[in-house]
Structures are given as C-alpha cells and as structure tokens.
mmCIF file of C-alpha atoms in Angstrom:
data_model
loop_
_atom_site.group_PDB
_atom_site.id
_atom_site.type_symbol
_atom_site.label_atom_id
_atom_site.label_comp_id
_atom_site.label_asym_id
_atom_site.label_seq_id
_atom_site.Cartn_x
_atom_site.Cartn_y
_atom_site.Cartn_z
ATOM 1 C CA UNK A 202 -14.249 -25.060 9.495
ATOM 2 C CA UNK A 203 -13.097 -28.176 7.709
ATOM 3 C CA UNK A 204 -11.803 -27.680 4.205
ATOM 4 C CA UNK A 205 -13.728 -29.338 1.423
ATOM 5 C CA UNK A 206 -10.498 -30.990 0.256
ATOM 6 C CA UNK A 207 -9.414 -34.328 1.693
ATOM 7 C CA UNK A 208 -13.013 -35.473 2.164
ATOM 8 C CA UNK A 209 -13.041 -39.237 2.301
ATOM 9 C CA UNK A 210 -15.430 -42.030 3.234
ATOM 10 C CA UNK A 211 -14.258 -44.893 5.420
ATOM 11 C CA UNK A 212 -15.763 -48.192 4.404
ATOM 12 C CA UNK A 213 -15.323 -51.781 5.496
ATOM 13 C CA UNK A 214 -14.664 -54.313 2.780
ATOM 14 C CA UNK A 215 -15.962 -57.855 2.769
ATOM 15 C CA UNK A 216 -13.142 -58.966 5.043
ATOM 16 C CA UNK A 217 -13.868 -56.289 7.625
ATOM 17 C CA UNK A 218 -10.804 -54.208 6.729
ATOM 18 C CA UNK A 219 -11.452 -50.454 6.949
ATOM 19 C CA UNK A 220 -10.343 -48.594 3.828
ATOM 20 C CA UNK A 221 -10.467 -44.950 2.753
ATOM 21 C CA UNK A 222 -12.088 -44.044 -0.547
ATOM 22 C CA UNK A 223 -11.947 -40.682 -2.237
ATOM 23 C CA UNK A 224 -15.048 -38.496 -2.333
ATOM 24 C CA UNK A 225 -14.837 -37.955 -6.083
ATOM 25 C CA UNK A 226 -17.591 -35.336 -6.233
ATOM 26 C CA UNK A 227 -16.008 -33.203 -3.498
ATOM 27 C CA UNK A 228 -12.578 -33.466 -5.088
ATOM 28 C CA UNK A 229 -13.988 -32.530 -8.487
ATOM 29 C CA UNK A 230 -15.747 -29.478 -7.019
ATOM 30 C CA UNK A 231 -12.479 -28.358 -5.471
ATOM 31 C CA UNK A 232 -10.535 -28.855 -8.699
ATOM 32 C CA UNK A 233 -13.087 -26.795 -10.619
ATOM 33 C CA UNK A 234 -13.084 -24.116 -7.906
ATOM 34 C CA UNK A 235 -9.303 -23.828 -7.980
ATOM 35 C CA UNK A 236 -9.325 -23.608 -11.762
ATOM 36 C CA UNK A 237 -11.930 -20.830 -11.675
ATOM 37 C CA UNK A 238 -9.969 -18.939 -9.014
ATOM 38 C CA UNK A 239 -6.795 -19.169 -11.097
ATOM 39 C CA UNK A 240 -8.693 -17.962 -14.165
ATOM 40 C CA UNK A 241 -9.894 -14.899 -12.236
ATOM 41 C CA UNK A 242 -6.241 -14.076 -11.629
ATOM 42 C CA UNK A 243 -5.447 -14.467 -15.316
ATOM 43 C CA UNK A 244 -8.286 -12.106 -16.252
ATOM 44 C CA UNK A 245 -7.009 -9.591 -13.711
ATOM 45 C CA UNK A 246 -3.474 -9.476 -15.116
ATOM 46 C CA UNK A 247 -4.624 -9.469 -18.730
ATOM 47 C CA UNK A 248 -7.048 -6.643 -17.984
ATOM 48 C CA UNK A 249 -4.217 -4.559 -16.537
ATOM 49 C CA UNK A 250 -1.683 -5.189 -19.289
ATOM 50 C CA UNK A 251 -4.085 -4.865 -22.214
ATOM 51 C CA UNK A 252 -5.906 -1.899 -20.591
ATOM 52 C CA UNK A 253 -9.132 -3.877 -20.863
ATOM 53 C CA UNK A 254 -11.599 -2.569 -18.298
ATOM 54 C CA UNK A 255 -14.246 -5.240 -18.869
ATOM 55 C CA UNK A 256 -11.670 -8.013 -18.530
ATOM 56 C CA UNK A 257 -10.280 -6.502 -15.331
ATOM 57 C CA UNK A 258 -13.700 -6.072 -13.740
ATOM 58 C CA UNK A 259 -14.657 -9.650 -14.620
ATOM 59 C CA UNK A 260 -12.172 -10.870 -12.000
ATOM 60 C CA UNK A 261 -14.143 -9.239 -9.153
ATOM 61 C CA UNK A 262 -17.578 -9.471 -7.631
ATOM 62 C CA UNK A 263 -19.340 -6.125 -8.008
ATOM 63 C CA UNK A 264 -19.167 -5.352 -4.277
ATOM 64 C CA UNK A 265 -15.557 -6.471 -3.829
ATOM 65 C CA UNK A 266 -13.027 -4.514 -1.765
ATOM 66 C CA UNK A 267 -9.627 -3.629 -3.254
ATOM 67 C CA UNK A 268 -6.622 -2.116 -1.462
ATOM 68 C CA UNK A 269 -3.671 -1.669 -3.828
ATOM 69 C CA UNK A 270 -1.697 0.536 -1.453
ATOM 70 C CA UNK A 271 -2.341 3.730 -3.411
ATOM 71 C CA UNK A 272 -6.123 3.552 -3.129
ATOM 72 C CA UNK A 273 -8.927 1.629 -1.475
ATOM 73 C CA UNK A 274 -12.365 1.071 -2.919
ATOM 74 C CA UNK A 275 -14.555 -1.053 -5.101
ATOM 75 C CA UNK A 276 -13.689 -2.672 -8.430
ATOM 76 C CA UNK A 277 -14.943 0.256 -10.498
ATOM 77 C CA UNK A 278 -12.875 2.814 -8.604
ATOM 78 C CA UNK A 279 -9.871 0.507 -8.727
ATOM 79 C CA UNK A 280 -10.229 0.011 -12.490
ATOM 80 C CA UNK A 281 -10.421 3.784 -13.015
ATOM 81 C CA UNK A 282 -7.307 4.314 -10.929
ATOM 82 C CA UNK A 283 -5.228 1.376 -12.187
ATOM 83 C CA UNK A 284 -5.973 1.761 -15.889
ATOM 84 C CA UNK A 285 -5.417 5.506 -15.717
ATOM 85 C CA UNK A 286 -2.156 4.994 -13.846
ATOM 86 C CA UNK A 287 -0.862 2.220 -16.121
ATOM 87 C CA UNK A 288 -2.240 3.839 -19.254
ATOM 88 C CA UNK A 289 0.351 6.606 -18.934
ATOM 89 C CA UNK A 290 3.117 3.992 -19.234
ATOM 90 C CA UNK A 291 4.355 2.560 -22.515
ATOM 91 C CA UNK A 292 3.694 -1.066 -21.566
ATOM 92 C CA UNK A 293 3.364 -3.307 -18.531
ATOM 93 C CA UNK A 294 3.749 -7.010 -17.879
ATOM 94 C CA UNK A 295 2.164 -8.625 -14.815
ATOM 95 C CA UNK A 296 3.277 -12.177 -14.118
ATOM 96 C CA UNK A 297 1.771 -14.467 -11.488
ATOM 97 C CA UNK A 298 3.891 -16.859 -9.442
ATOM 98 C CA UNK A 299 3.108 -19.513 -6.861
ATOM 99 C CA UNK A 300 -0.372 -19.519 -5.394
ATOM 100 C CA UNK A 301 -1.725 -20.948 -2.165
ATOM 101 C CA UNK A 302 -5.491 -21.365 -1.927
ATOM 102 C CA UNK A 303 -7.271 -22.712 1.154
ATOM 103 C CA UNK A 304 -10.845 -23.838 0.595
ATOM 104 C CA UNK A 305 -12.757 -22.690 3.676
ATOM 105 C CA UNK A 306 -16.311 -23.557 2.628
ATOM 106 C CA UNK A 307 -17.908 -24.806 -0.585
ATOM 107 C CA UNK A 308 -18.401 -21.136 -1.524
ATOM 108 C CA UNK A 309 -15.438 -19.417 0.181
ATOM 109 C CA UNK A 310 -11.670 -19.626 -0.188
ATOM 110 C CA UNK A 311 -8.663 -17.641 1.021
ATOM 111 C CA UNK A 312 -5.572 -17.194 -1.093
ATOM 112 C CA UNK A 313 -2.148 -15.655 -1.502
ATOM 113 C CA UNK A 314 -0.561 -15.229 -4.939
ATOM 114 C CA UNK A 315 2.949 -13.989 -5.661
ATOM 115 C CA UNK A 316 3.469 -11.557 -8.537
ATOM 116 C CA UNK A 317 6.078 -9.556 -10.410
ATOM 117 C CA UNK A 318 5.102 -6.528 -12.466
ATOM 118 C CA UNK A 319 7.244 -4.751 -15.057
ATOM 119 C CA UNK A 320 6.514 -1.140 -16.038
ATOM 120 C CA UNK A 321 8.036 0.614 -19.069
ATOM 121 C CA UNK A 322 8.144 4.255 -17.994
ATOM 122 C CA UNK A 323 9.706 7.572 -18.979
ATOM 123 C CA UNK A 324 10.961 9.808 -16.182
ATOM 124 C CA UNK A 325 10.653 13.592 -15.928
ATOM 125 C CA UNK A 326 13.920 14.008 -17.824
ATOM 126 C CA UNK A 327 12.582 11.963 -20.731
ATOM 127 C CA UNK A 328 14.749 8.932 -19.957
ATOM 128 C CA UNK A 329 13.456 5.373 -20.286
ATOM 129 C CA UNK A 330 13.287 3.401 -17.059
ATOM 130 C CA UNK A 331 12.432 -0.150 -16.031
ATOM 131 C CA UNK A 332 10.293 -0.268 -12.899
ATOM 132 C CA UNK A 333 9.827 -3.698 -11.324
ATOM 133 C CA UNK A 334 7.460 -4.293 -8.432
ATOM 134 C CA UNK A 335 7.151 -7.678 -6.729
ATOM 135 C CA UNK A 336 4.748 -8.694 -4.038
ATOM 136 C CA UNK A 337 1.696 -10.723 -3.165
ATOM 137 C CA UNK A 338 -2.049 -10.529 -3.642
ATOM 138 C CA UNK A 339 -3.812 -11.545 -0.423
ATOM 139 C CA UNK A 340 -7.337 -12.503 -1.422
ATOM 140 C CA UNK A 341 -10.710 -13.755 -0.331
ATOM 141 C CA UNK A 342 -12.710 -15.537 -3.031
ATOM 142 C CA UNK A 343 -16.391 -16.396 -3.047
ATOM 143 C CA UNK A 344 -18.619 -18.321 -5.392
ATOM 144 C CA UNK A 345 -21.924 -16.678 -6.292
ATOM 145 C CA UNK A 346 -24.274 -18.157 -8.855
ATOM 146 C CA UNK A 347 -21.540 -20.629 -9.680
ATOM 147 C CA UNK A 348 -18.956 -17.910 -10.408
ATOM 148 C CA UNK A 349 -15.737 -17.817 -8.376
ATOM 149 C CA UNK A 350 -14.365 -14.270 -8.218
ATOM 150 C CA UNK A 351 -12.321 -12.021 -5.963
ATOM 151 C CA UNK A 352 -14.341 -10.667 -3.023
ATOM 152 C CA UNK A 353 -11.480 -8.842 -1.277
ATOM 153 C CA UNK A 354 -7.897 -8.126 -2.343
ATOM 154 C CA UNK A 355 -4.968 -6.405 -0.649
ATOM 155 C CA UNK A 356 -1.711 -5.881 -2.543
ATOM 156 C CA UNK A 357 1.437 -6.391 -0.489
ATOM 157 C CA UNK A 358 4.655 -4.916 -1.912
ATOM 158 C CA UNK A 359 7.794 -6.930 -1.093
ATOM 159 C CA UNK A 360 10.434 -5.262 -3.249
ATOM 160 C CA UNK A 361 10.840 -2.564 -5.896
ATOM 161 C CA UNK A 362 13.672 -1.760 -8.294
ATOM 162 C CA UNK A 363 13.884 1.196 -10.689
ATOM 163 C CA UNK A 364 16.741 1.140 -13.219
ATOM 164 C CA UNK A 365 17.670 2.847 -16.510
ATOM 165 C CA UNK A 366 15.966 1.148 -19.434
ATOM 166 C CA UNK A 367 17.257 0.028 -22.811
ATOM 167 C CA UNK A 368 14.850 -0.257 -25.744
ATOM 168 C CA UNK A 369 17.444 -1.278 -28.344
ATOM 169 C CA UNK A 370 15.659 -4.543 -29.145
ATOM 170 C CA UNK A 371 12.440 -2.786 -30.129
ATOM 171 C CA UNK A 372 14.339 -0.112 -32.041
ATOM 172 C CA UNK A 373 16.425 -2.696 -33.922
ATOM 173 C CA UNK A 374 13.520 -5.079 -34.551
ATOM 174 C CA UNK A 375 10.478 -2.937 -35.368
ATOM 175 C CA UNK A 376 8.740 -5.850 -37.135
ATOM 176 C CA UNK A 377 8.901 -8.142 -34.103
ATOM 177 C CA UNK A 378 5.448 -8.489 -32.499
ATOM 178 C CA UNK A 379 5.245 -6.542 -29.255
ATOM 179 C CA UNK A 380 2.572 -6.126 -26.630
ATOM 180 C CA UNK A 381 -0.227 -3.724 -27.571
ATOM 181 C CA UNK A 382 -3.325 -2.353 -25.882
ATOM 182 C CA UNK A 383 -6.943 -1.443 -26.567
ATOM 183 C CA UNK A 384 -7.663 -4.472 -28.744
ATOM 184 C CA UNK A 385 -4.573 -4.056 -30.938
ATOM 185 C CA UNK A 386 -2.594 -6.917 -29.388
ATOM 186 C CA UNK A 387 -2.053 -10.030 -31.491
ATOM 187 C CA UNK A 388 -3.857 -12.100 -28.854
ATOM 188 C CA UNK A 389 -6.962 -10.024 -29.618
ATOM 189 C CA UNK A 390 -6.605 -9.880 -33.405
ATOM 190 C CA UNK A 391 -5.243 -13.389 -34.029
ATOM 191 C CA UNK A 392 -4.764 -12.487 -37.661
ATOM 192 C CA UNK A 393 -2.814 -15.583 -38.582
ATOM 193 C CA UNK A 394 -1.428 -15.976 -42.118
ATOM 194 C CA UNK A 395 -3.957 -17.345 -44.594
ATOM 195 C CA UNK A 396 -2.211 -20.726 -44.788
ATOM 196 C CA UNK A 397 -2.399 -21.124 -41.013
ATOM 197 C CA UNK A 398 -6.071 -20.109 -40.937
ATOM 198 C CA UNK A 399 -6.843 -22.667 -43.642
ATOM 199 C CA UNK A 400 -5.096 -25.417 -41.671
ATOM 200 C CA UNK A 401 -6.911 -24.480 -38.467
ATOM 201 C CA UNK A 402 -10.244 -24.479 -40.301
ATOM 202 C CA UNK A 403 -9.607 -27.968 -41.678
ATOM 203 C CA UNK A 404 -8.652 -29.228 -38.233
ATOM 204 C CA UNK A 405 -11.805 -27.796 -36.687
ATOM 205 C CA UNK A 406 -13.954 -29.419 -39.352
ATOM 206 C CA UNK A 407 -12.135 -32.754 -39.052
ATOM 207 C CA UNK A 408 -11.025 -33.128 -35.440
#
C-alpha cells in the first residue's frame, strides 16, 4: 500500500515541460499525523515517570494490545502493572530516542522508537542501585475520530545494566528541584516566583 508521504502531482507547464508539484494537503496531513504520534509517546513516558494513570492511558486506544515482556494485555491492565511496578521505585526517567514511522494508510502507521529508562531502586540489602534498561517500542498506530494513538505495542529489550547507585547530589543539595510524582512535580505545579508570574501575565495580555 503506497504511503501517503511523497504524494505529488505531475503537471505540464505552458512549454510542455513536465514538472512535479507537492501535494500540500497530503504532506500537511502527514506532518500533523507524525506530530500526534510523537505526542502519544511523550504522554506515555510522562505517565510512567509521574505515575499519572490518566496521562498514560491517553497514549492508547481503549482496545489496544500491550506486550511489555512481563505482561500482555490491554491498556488498563498494563497501567495497573506498570504503575504498581514503578511506584515501588524511588524515581524513574524514560527518555525517547530516534523514531521511525512509516505511514501505511491515512489512518494507520507502523513505528519503532528507541528508548532508555533509568530506575532508582533499593535492593533487598537496602542498598541504592541504578537500573538502566534500553530497547525499542515496536508500535502500530491508528487514527480514530481524528486521534492518533497506539493500537499495539511490544517492548523489545536490547540491553540492561544494574550498578551501585550514589545519591550524594540529592543528599548534598536538598533544595535542588527533583522529579516528583502524583501531581507534586514542578511541571504540574508551575508555582513560579511572583515576579515571574507577573511578567508572564503581562506578556499574555500584550503579546
């Protein structure tokens, strides 16, 4: 099935020379689709790290299939498992890397996204450890009612490293902002200093 990208019209100009012109509407649809697909990935990682169930579920269609290696099921079952699993850790940080998306139809795309995930854990002996997992998300995306979301996802693990952790920075700098969960993160609160809020208000009123 031809991809919706690279759609072009071939026209003859007044001199009979055949030229290729871009199908602007098709290209724009693809750009918007790719942006929406990327945003679904951002919601997924934020949902995991902030332990935000609603955010995590918003990345999936309700009947999506998820295989993370430790479980298979729908988005709800995956959210229960993942947030329970990660919630026992002190903090996590999921970072997305390069992404390849192939537009198969106007409402279907296949993708592969690289990731690295950091986990701040405590072992059975009470020692801090840094667990890194790197791999790829192999996905199918569909657009329903204008919403691009994940329809199927399998997590492929490429490498894992588990090393002793050092939390000296956090211990020595307790006032430094650090990642929080359950709505306590600065990205949720955005409680800027009063002077900054006043400046932002003026800028909004006088763009």
